[in-house]
């Protein structure tokens, strides 16, 4: 090609025009990036965005959330790495709620401020909401921060009372049968416990949020049963877990609620696909109720009993069915032997689905009264609490009974792939070194060398 002055001028105009357009494109993209934000998380565990449970909690919080980080700049990076980590972490909350404010305070420069705030450790974080504060120490996972926000949001500070002394599942116990892990989660969400001795007390204290009766193994005395009934008659809330149709001396209480629990258990033929016995029932569909609104997690209930309740004009209870299980199973009329094969008896058994939980409520004075009865206590035991949505369902029930309807939500789940375990062997260390440095140095350097090679080759052509 013959390159003359005219052609050179045309190429100059053409290239200049391209550069101008390119600069305009960069400026336009910069402007759009400053005005609009779009985030897409492609990690397996969605580690860069909040889980739906956290988003739901933030939606209930109308006031600003102020997060103050007391951190020095004494580390090797001058505090930059720590600050960037906190900024990235809080940004996940700021994307969902605009008035989440983050402030850094250097205790070395402002020691009086740190002292007044009661700060004891470098990096300590103070979260303030509606003039209530809590301290938390990094590293902070989403679940810890969201639980903290739930505690700050909670308006009901009344204690959760639990019946004890009859072999009940203990809310603080560590045995497989107990509800200790469930109790720990409730404490993290701001609940406090009380254990009234009904053999001594005049009655069940009226200043508690609810009374929990968790599967007594021996009969409650007649005196205690009368006090529990009097508590209900006075408008008290009740969370009652039953492992069978034996009311353990509280038949009068069951009658007062219009309650009936089946002697046989639900058998779920679909359990086999989850590798479970037919005695373990699974639920993924729930009744229309505040406890189960938008609740779509699968829950499991070992040896669950059918529960029904009858609301009448006389007792004033409004009854809602909560959980149905075994749509492909049935309610066995008799207890199934350990190694026996489940067989449907047309004359005695009842086909599924089987309802295993009810919620009752009625107006009492200026406030409402609420009761939840479950024909199964195993689902909240230490053995089964971590299965599926069992914990979420239990927390939702307690929140509803405590009157904290706004906090009924799906709890944030812990991330699955946040840790890398490197075998403590020479081979493991070499592989880890190669992988980490490969992505950090080798691959970028290789791409740069390849680019230079192709540039040189095309220039020589």
Coordinates of C-alpha atoms in Angstrom, one line a residue:
X1 CA 0.0 0.0 0.0
X2 CA 1.3 3.4 -1.0
X3 CA 1.2 5.6 2.1
X4 CA 1.0 9.3 1.2
X5 CA 0.3 12.4 3.3
X6 CA -3.4 12.2 2.6
X7 CA -3.6 8.7 3.8
X8 CA -1.5 9.5 6.9
X9 CA -3.9 12.3 7.7
X10 CA -6.9 10.1 7.3
X11 CA -5.3 7.5 9.6
X12 CA -4.5 10.2 12.2
X13 CA -8.1 11.5 12.1
X14 CA -9.4 7.9 12.3
X15 CA -7.2 7.0 15.3
X16 CA -7.9 10.3 17.1
X17 CA -11.6 9.7 16.6
X18 CA -11.3 6.2 18.1
X19 CA -9.3 7.6 21.1
X20 CA -12.0 10.3 21.7
X21 CA -14.8 7.7 21.6
X22 CA -12.9 5.4 23.9
X23 CA -12.3 8.1 26.4
X24 CA -16.0 9.1 26.3
X25 CA -16.9 5.5 26.9
X26 CA -14.6 5.3 29.9
X27 CA -16.0 8.5 31.3
X28 CA -19.6 7.3 30.7
X29 CA -18.9 4.0 32.4
X30 CA -17.2 5.8 35.3
X31 CA -20.3 8.0 35.7
X32 CA -22.7 5.1 35.6
X33 CA -20.6 3.2 38.2
X34 CA -20.7 6.2 40.5
X35 CA -24.5 6.5 40.2
X36 CA -25.6 2.9 40.2
X37 CA -24.4 -0.3 41.9
X38 CA -25.0 -3.8 40.7
X39 CA -23.6 -6.8 42.6
X40 CA -23.7 -10.4 41.4
X41 CA -22.3 -13.2 43.6
X42 CA -21.2 -16.3 41.8
X43 CA -19.5 -18.1 44.7
X44 CA -21.0 -21.4 45.7
X45 CA -22.0 -20.2 49.2
X46 CA -23.0 -16.7 48.2
X47 CA -20.3 -15.3 50.5
X48 CA -20.4 -11.8 49.1
X49 CA -24.1 -11.2 49.5
X50 CA -26.4 -11.6 52.5
X51 CA -28.6 -14.6 53.0
X52 CA -32.3 -14.1 52.8
X53 CA -32.6 -14.4 56.6
X54 CA -30.3 -11.4 57.1
X55 CA -32.1 -9.4 54.5
X56 CA -35.4 -10.1 56.2
X57 CA -34.0 -8.9 59.5
X58 CA -32.7 -5.7 58.0
X59 CA -36.1 -5.0 56.4
X60 CA -37.6 -5.0 59.9
X61 CA -35.1 -2.4 61.2
X62 CA -36.3 1.1 60.4
X63 CA -33.8 3.2 62.3
X64 CA -30.2 3.7 61.3
X65 CA -27.6 1.1 62.4
X66 CA -24.3 2.7 63.5
X67 CA -21.2 0.5 63.5
X68 CA -18.1 1.8 65.2
X69 CA -14.8 0.0 64.8
X70 CA -12.1 0.8 67.4
X71 CA -8.9 -0.3 65.7
X72 CA -5.3 0.9 65.9
X73 CA -2.9 1.0 63.0
X74 CA -0.2 -1.0 64.7
X75 CA -0.1 -4.0 62.4
X76 CA 2.2 -4.6 59.4
X77 CA -0.2 -3.0 56.9
X78 CA -0.9 0.0 59.0
X79 CA -4.4 -1.2 59.7
X80 CA -5.3 -1.1 56.0
X81 CA -6.0 -4.8 55.6
X82 CA -8.2 -4.9 58.7
X83 CA -10.1 -1.8 57.6
X84 CA -10.7 -3.1 54.1
X85 CA -12.0 -6.4 55.5
X86 CA -14.5 -4.5 57.7
X87 CA -15.5 -2.2 54.9
X88 CA -16.2 -5.1 52.6
X89 CA -18.1 -7.0 55.3
X90 CA -20.3 -4.0 56.2
X91 CA -20.9 -3.2 52.5
X92 CA -23.0 -6.4 52.3
X93 CA -25.4 -4.9 54.8
X94 CA -25.2 -1.4 53.3
X95 CA -26.3 -2.8 50.0
X96 CA -29.6 -3.9 51.6
X97 CA -30.0 -1.0 54.0
X98 CA -28.8 2.4 53.1
X99 CA -28.5 3.8 56.6
X100 CA -26.0 1.4 57.9
X101 CA -23.1 3.7 59.0
X102 CA -19.6 2.6 59.5
X103 CA -17.0 4.6 61.5
X104 CA -13.4 3.9 62.4
X105 CA -11.9 5.2 65.6
X106 CA -8.2 4.8 66.5
X107 CA -8.0 4.2 70.3
X108 CA -4.3 5.3 70.2
X109 CA -5.4 8.8 69.1
X110 CA -8.7 9.0 71.0
X111 CA -8.2 6.9 74.1
X112 CA -10.9 8.7 76.1
X113 CA -13.5 7.9 73.4
X114 CA -12.5 4.2 73.6
X115 CA -12.5 4.2 77.4
X116 CA -16.0 5.8 77.6
X117 CA -17.3 3.2 75.1
X118 CA -15.9 0.4 77.3
X119 CA -13.6 -1.0 74.6
X120 CA -11.2 -3.6 75.8
X121 CA -9.6 -5.1 72.7
X122 CA -8.1 -3.7 69.5
X123 CA -10.5 -4.2 66.7
X124 CA -13.6 -4.3 68.9
X125 CA -16.8 -3.3 67.2
X126 CA -19.8 -1.5 68.7
X127 CA -23.1 -1.8 67.0
X128 CA -25.8 0.7 67.9
X129 CA -29.5 0.6 67.1
X130 CA -32.3 2.5 68.6
X131 CA -30.0 3.7 71.5
X132 CA -29.1 0.1 72.3
X133 CA -25.6 -1.2 71.8
X134 CA -23.7 -4.4 71.8
X135 CA -20.0 -5.2 71.4
X136 CA -18.6 -7.9 69.1
X137 CA -15.0 -9.0 68.5
X138 CA -13.7 -9.8 64.9
X139 CA -13.5 -12.1 63.0
X140 CA -17.3 -11.6 62.5
X141 CA -19.4 -14.0 60.4
X142 CA -22.7 -13.0 58.9
X143 CA -24.6 -15.2 61.3
X144 CA -23.0 -13.6 64.4
X145 CA -23.7 -10.1 63.1
X146 CA -27.3 -10.8 62.2
X147 CA -28.0 -12.5 65.5
X148 CA -26.6 -9.4 67.2
X149 CA -29.0 -7.2 65.1
X150 CA -31.9 -9.5 66.1
X151 CA -31.0 -9.0 69.8
X152 CA -30.9 -5.2 69.3
X153 CA -34.2 -5.3 67.5
X154 CA -36.0 -7.4 70.2
X155 CA -38.4 -5.4 72.2
X156 CA -39.7 -8.2 74.3
X157 CA -37.3 -8.7 77.2
X158 CA -39.5 -11.1 79.2
X159 CA -37.9 -14.4 80.2
X160 CA -38.7 -17.8 78.6
X161 CA -39.8 -20.0 81.5
X162 CA -39.4 -23.8 81.3
X163 CA -40.9 -26.6 83.4
X164 CA -38.3 -28.8 85.1
X165 CA -38.1 -31.7 87.5
X166 CA -40.1 -34.3 85.6
X167 CA -37.5 -35.6 83.1
X168 CA -38.2 -32.8 80.6
X169 CA -35.9 -32.0 77.7
X170 CA -33.6 -29.3 79.3
X171 CA -33.1 -26.1 77.4
X172 CA -29.6 -25.9 78.9
X173 CA -28.9 -29.7 78.7
X174 CA -26.1 -31.4 76.7
X175 CA -27.6 -34.9 76.3
X176 CA -28.9 -35.9 72.9
X177 CA -32.4 -35.9 74.3
X178 CA -32.1 -32.3 75.6
X179 CA -32.7 -29.0 73.9
X180 CA -29.4 -27.4 74.8
X181 CA -28.3 -26.3 71.3
X182 CA -31.7 -24.8 70.7
X183 CA -31.4 -23.0 74.0
X184 CA -28.0 -21.6 73.0
X185 CA -29.5 -20.2 69.8
X186 CA -32.3 -18.6 71.7
X187 CA -29.8 -17.0 74.1
X188 CA -27.8 -15.6 71.1
X189 CA -31.0 -14.0 69.9
X190 CA -31.6 -12.2 73.1
X191 CA -33.8 -14.6 75.1
X192 CA -33.3 -15.2 78.8
X193 CA -34.5 -18.2 80.7
X194 CA -36.2 -18.7 84.0
X195 CA -37.0 -21.9 85.8
X196 CA -39.9 -21.4 88.3
X197 CA -40.4 -24.2 90.8
X198 CA -44.1 -24.8 90.7
X199 CA -44.0 -26.9 93.8
X200 CA -43.0 -23.8 95.8
X201 CA -44.2 -20.9 93.8
X202 CA -47.8 -19.7 94.2
X203 CA -48.3 -20.0 90.5
X204 CA -46.6 -19.6 87.1
X205 CA -45.1 -16.1 87.1
X206 CA -47.2 -13.8 84.9
X207 CA -44.2 -11.7 83.8
X208 CA -42.6 -14.3 81.6
X209 CA -42.8 -14.4 77.8
X210 CA -44.0 -18.0 77.7
X211 CA -43.9 -21.3 79.5
X212 CA -42.1 -24.2 77.8
X213 CA -43.2 -27.8 78.6
X214 CA -40.8 -30.1 76.8
X215 CA -41.7 -33.7 77.0
X216 CA -42.0 -34.6 80.7
X217 CA -41.2 -38.3 81.4
X218 CA -43.1 -38.6 84.6
X219 CA -46.5 -37.2 85.7
X220 CA -46.7 -33.5 86.7
X221 CA -48.3 -33.3 90.2
X222 CA -52.0 -32.2 90.4
X223 CA -51.0 -29.0 92.2
X224 CA -48.6 -28.1 89.4
X225 CA -51.1 -28.9 86.7
X226 CA -53.7 -26.7 88.3
X227 CA -51.1 -23.8 88.4
X228 CA -50.4 -24.3 84.7
X229 CA -54.1 -24.3 83.8
X230 CA -54.5 -21.1 86.0
X231 CA -51.6 -19.6 84.1
X232 CA -53.4 -20.3 80.8
X233 CA -56.7 -18.9 82.1
X234 CA -54.8 -15.7 83.1
X235 CA -53.6 -15.2 79.5
X236 CA -50.2 -16.9 79.6
X237 CA -48.4 -18.2 76.5
X238 CA -47.4 -21.9 76.2
X239 CA -45.0 -23.9 74.1
X240 CA -45.8 -27.6 74.6
X241 CA -43.9 -30.5 73.1
X242 CA -45.5 -33.9 73.4
X243 CA -43.7 -37.2 72.5
X244 CA -46.9 -39.3 72.8
X245 CA -50.5 -39.1 73.8
X246 CA -49.6 -39.3 77.5
X247 CA -50.2 -35.8 78.9
X248 CA -48.3 -36.6 82.0
X249 CA -50.9 -35.5 84.5
X250 CA -52.0 -32.5 82.4
X251 CA -55.1 -33.9 80.8
X252 CA -57.1 -31.0 82.3
X253 CA -54.7 -28.6 80.5
X254 CA -55.1 -30.5 77.2
X255 CA -58.9 -30.4 77.6
X256 CA -58.8 -26.7 78.3
X257 CA -57.1 -26.3 74.9
X258 CA -59.4 -28.7 73.1
X259 CA -56.3 -30.8 72.3
X260 CA -56.0 -34.3 71.1
X261 CA -52.8 -36.2 70.3
X262 CA -52.7 -39.6 68.5
X263 CA -51.2 -42.7 70.1
X264 CA -49.7 -43.8 66.9
X265 CA -46.8 -42.2 64.9
X266 CA -46.7 -40.9 61.4
X267 CA -45.0 -43.2 58.9
X268 CA -43.5 -41.5 55.9
X269 CA -42.7 -43.7 52.9
X270 CA -40.8 -40.9 51.2
X271 CA -38.1 -41.0 54.0
X272 CA -36.3 -43.8 52.1
X273 CA -35.1 -41.3 49.4
X274 CA -33.3 -39.3 52.2
X275 CA -31.8 -42.5 53.6
X276 CA -34.1 -42.4 56.7
X277 CA -36.4 -44.8 58.4
X278 CA -40.2 -44.5 57.7
X279 CA -40.6 -43.4 61.4
X280 CA -38.9 -40.1 60.4
X281 CA -41.3 -37.8 58.7
X282 CA -40.3 -35.0 56.4
X283 CA -42.2 -31.8 55.8
X284 CA -41.8 -29.2 53.1
X285 CA -45.3 -27.7 53.0
X286 CA -46.7 -25.7 55.9
X287 CA -50.0 -24.2 57.0
X288 CA -51.0 -20.6 56.5
X289 CA -49.7 -18.9 59.7
X290 CA -47.3 -16.2 60.8
X291 CA -44.9 -18.8 62.0
X292 CA -44.6 -20.5 58.6
X293 CA -45.0 -17.5 56.3
X294 CA -42.4 -17.8 53.5
X295 CA -40.9 -20.8 55.3
X296 CA -39.8 -23.2 52.6
X297 CA -37.1 -25.3 54.3
X298 CA -37.4 -29.0 54.7
X299 CA -37.8 -30.2 58.3
X300 CA -37.8 -33.6 59.8
X301 CA -39.6 -35.1 62.8
X302 CA -38.7 -38.5 64.2
X303 CA -41.7 -40.4 65.5
X304 CA -44.2 -37.6 65.2
X305 CA -47.7 -37.8 66.5
X306 CA -50.8 -36.3 65.0
X307 CA -52.1 -33.2 66.9
X308 CA -55.5 -31.6 66.5
X309 CA -57.2 -28.9 68.5
X310 CA -60.8 -27.7 68.5
X311 CA -61.5 -24.0 68.8
X312 CA -65.0 -23.3 70.1
X313 CA -67.0 -20.2 71.0
X314 CA -66.7 -21.3 74.6
X315 CA -62.9 -21.5 74.8
X316 CA -62.4 -18.8 72.2
X317 CA -59.3 -20.4 70.6
X318 CA -58.6 -19.9 67.0
X319 CA -56.7 -23.0 65.8
X320 CA -54.3 -23.1 62.9
X321 CA -52.6 -26.3 61.6
X322 CA -48.9 -25.7 61.2
X323 CA -47.1 -28.8 59.7
X324 CA -48.3 -31.7 57.6
X325 CA -46.1 -34.7 57.1
X326 CA -46.2 -38.0 55.3
X327 CA -48.3 -37.2 52.3
X328 CA -47.3 -40.6 50.9
X329 CA -47.6 -42.3 54.3
X330 CA -50.1 -42.8 57.0
X331 CA -50.7 -42.6 60.8
X332 CA -50.1 -46.0 62.3
X333 CA -52.7 -47.0 64.8
X334 CA -50.2 -49.0 66.8
X335 CA -46.6 -48.6 67.6
X336 CA -44.3 -50.1 65.0
X337 CA -41.8 -52.7 66.3
X338 CA -38.1 -51.8 65.8
X339 CA -37.3 -54.0 62.9
X340 CA -40.9 -54.4 61.6
X341 CA -41.8 -53.5 58.0
X342 CA -44.4 -50.8 57.9
X343 CA -47.7 -52.0 56.4
X344 CA -50.8 -50.0 55.9
X345 CA -53.9 -51.3 57.7
X346 CA -57.0 -50.1 55.8
X347 CA -59.2 -50.6 58.8
X348 CA -57.1 -49.0 61.6
X349 CA -54.6 -46.7 60.0
X350 CA -55.2 -43.2 58.6
X351 CA -53.7 -42.1 55.3
X352 CA -51.5 -39.0 55.2
X353 CA -50.9 -36.1 55.2
X354 CA -50.8 -36.0 59.0
X355 CA -50.8 -32.7 60.9
X356 CA -48.3 -32.7 63.8
X357 CA -48.4 -29.1 65.1
X358 CA -51.1 -26.5 66.0
X359 CA -51.0 -22.9 66.9
X360 CA -53.8 -21.5 69.0
X361 CA -54.5 -17.8 69.7
X362 CA -57.3 -15.7 71.2
X363 CA -57.8 -12.3 72.5
X364 CA -57.2 -11.8 76.2
X365 CA -57.6 -8.4 77.7
X366 CA -55.6 -5.9 75.7
X367 CA -53.1 -8.5 74.5
X368 CA -53.4 -11.7 72.6
X369 CA -52.7 -15.1 74.1
X370 CA -50.8 -17.7 72.1
X371 CA -50.1 -21.4 72.4
X372 CA -48.1 -23.8 70.2
X373 CA -48.4 -27.6 70.6
X374 CA -46.2 -30.0 68.7
X375 CA -46.7 -33.8 68.6
X376 CA -42.9 -34.2 68.6
X377 CA -40.1 -33.0 70.8
X378 CA -37.3 -34.7 68.9
X379 CA -37.0 -32.1 66.1
X380 CA -35.5 -29.6 68.5
X381 CA -33.3 -32.0 70.4
X382 CA -29.5 -31.8 70.3
X383 CA -29.5 -34.7 67.9
X384 CA -31.8 -33.3 65.2
X385 CA -31.7 -29.5 65.7
X386 CA -29.2 -28.9 62.9
X387 CA -31.2 -31.0 60.3
X388 CA -32.8 -28.9 57.6
X389 CA -34.9 -26.0 58.9
X390 CA -35.6 -27.5 62.3
X391 CA -33.8 -24.7 64.1
X392 CA -35.5 -22.0 62.0
X393 CA -38.9 -23.4 62.6
X394 CA -38.3 -23.6 66.4
X395 CA -37.0 -20.1 66.6
X396 CA -40.0 -18.8 64.6
X397 CA -42.3 -20.5 67.0
X398 CA -40.6 -18.9 70.0
X399 CA -40.6 -15.5 68.3
X400 CA -44.3 -15.7 67.6
X401 CA -45.1 -16.8 71.2
X402 CA -43.0 -14.0 72.5
X403 CA -44.9 -11.5 70.4
X404 CA -41.9 -10.6 68.2
X405 CA -43.8 -11.3 65.0
X406 CA -41.5 -9.0 63.0
X407 CA -38.5 -11.2 63.9
X408 CA -40.0 -14.3 62.4
X409 CA -37.7 -15.0 59.5
X410 CA -35.4 -17.6 58.0
X411 CA -32.2 -17.6 60.0
X412 CA -28.9 -16.9 58.2
X413 CA -27.1 -20.1 57.5
X414 CA -23.4 -20.6 58.0
X415 CA -21.2 -20.6 54.9
X416 CA -20.0 -23.9 53.7
X417 CA -16.7 -23.3 52.0
X418 CA -15.0 -20.6 54.0
X419 CA -12.0 -22.7 55.1
X420 CA -9.2 -24.4 53.2
X421 CA -7.6 -27.3 54.9
X422 CA -4.0 -28.0 53.8
X423 CA -2.6 -31.4 54.7
X424 CA 0.4 -31.1 57.1
X425 CA 2.7 -32.9 54.7
X426 CA 5.5 -31.9 52.3
X427 CA 3.3 -32.8 49.3
X428 CA 0.4 -30.8 50.7
X429 CA 2.5 -27.8 51.3
X430 CA 4.1 -27.9 47.8
X431 CA 0.6 -28.3 46.2
X432 CA -0.8 -25.4 48.2
X433 CA 2.3 -23.2 47.4
X434 CA 2.0 -24.0 43.7
X435 CA -1.8 -23.3 43.6
X436 CA -1.6 -20.0 45.6
X437 CA 1.4 -18.6 43.8
X438 CA 0.2 -19.9 40.5
X439 CA -2.9 -17.7 40.6
X440 CA -1.0 -14.8 42.2
X441 CA 2.2 -14.7 40.1
X442 CA 2.7 -17.5 37.5
X443 CA -0.6 -17.2 35.5
X444 CA -0.5 -13.4 35.3
X445 CA 3.2 -13.4 34.4
X446 CA 2.6 -16.1 31.7
X447 CA -0.2 -14.1 30.2
X448 CA 2.0 -11.1 30.0
X449 CA 4.8 -13.0 28.3
X450 CA 2.4 -14.5 25.8
X451 CA 1.0 -11.0 25.0
X452 CA 4.5 -9.7 24.4
X453 CA 5.4 -12.7 22.2
X454 CA 2.4 -12.3 20.0
X455 CA 2.9 -8.5 19.8
X456 CA 6.5 -9.0 18.7
X457 CA 5.5 -11.7 16.2
X458 CA 2.9 -9.6 14.6
X459 CA 5.2 -6.6 14.5
X460 CA 7.8 -8.7 12.6
X461 CA 5.2 -10.1 10.1

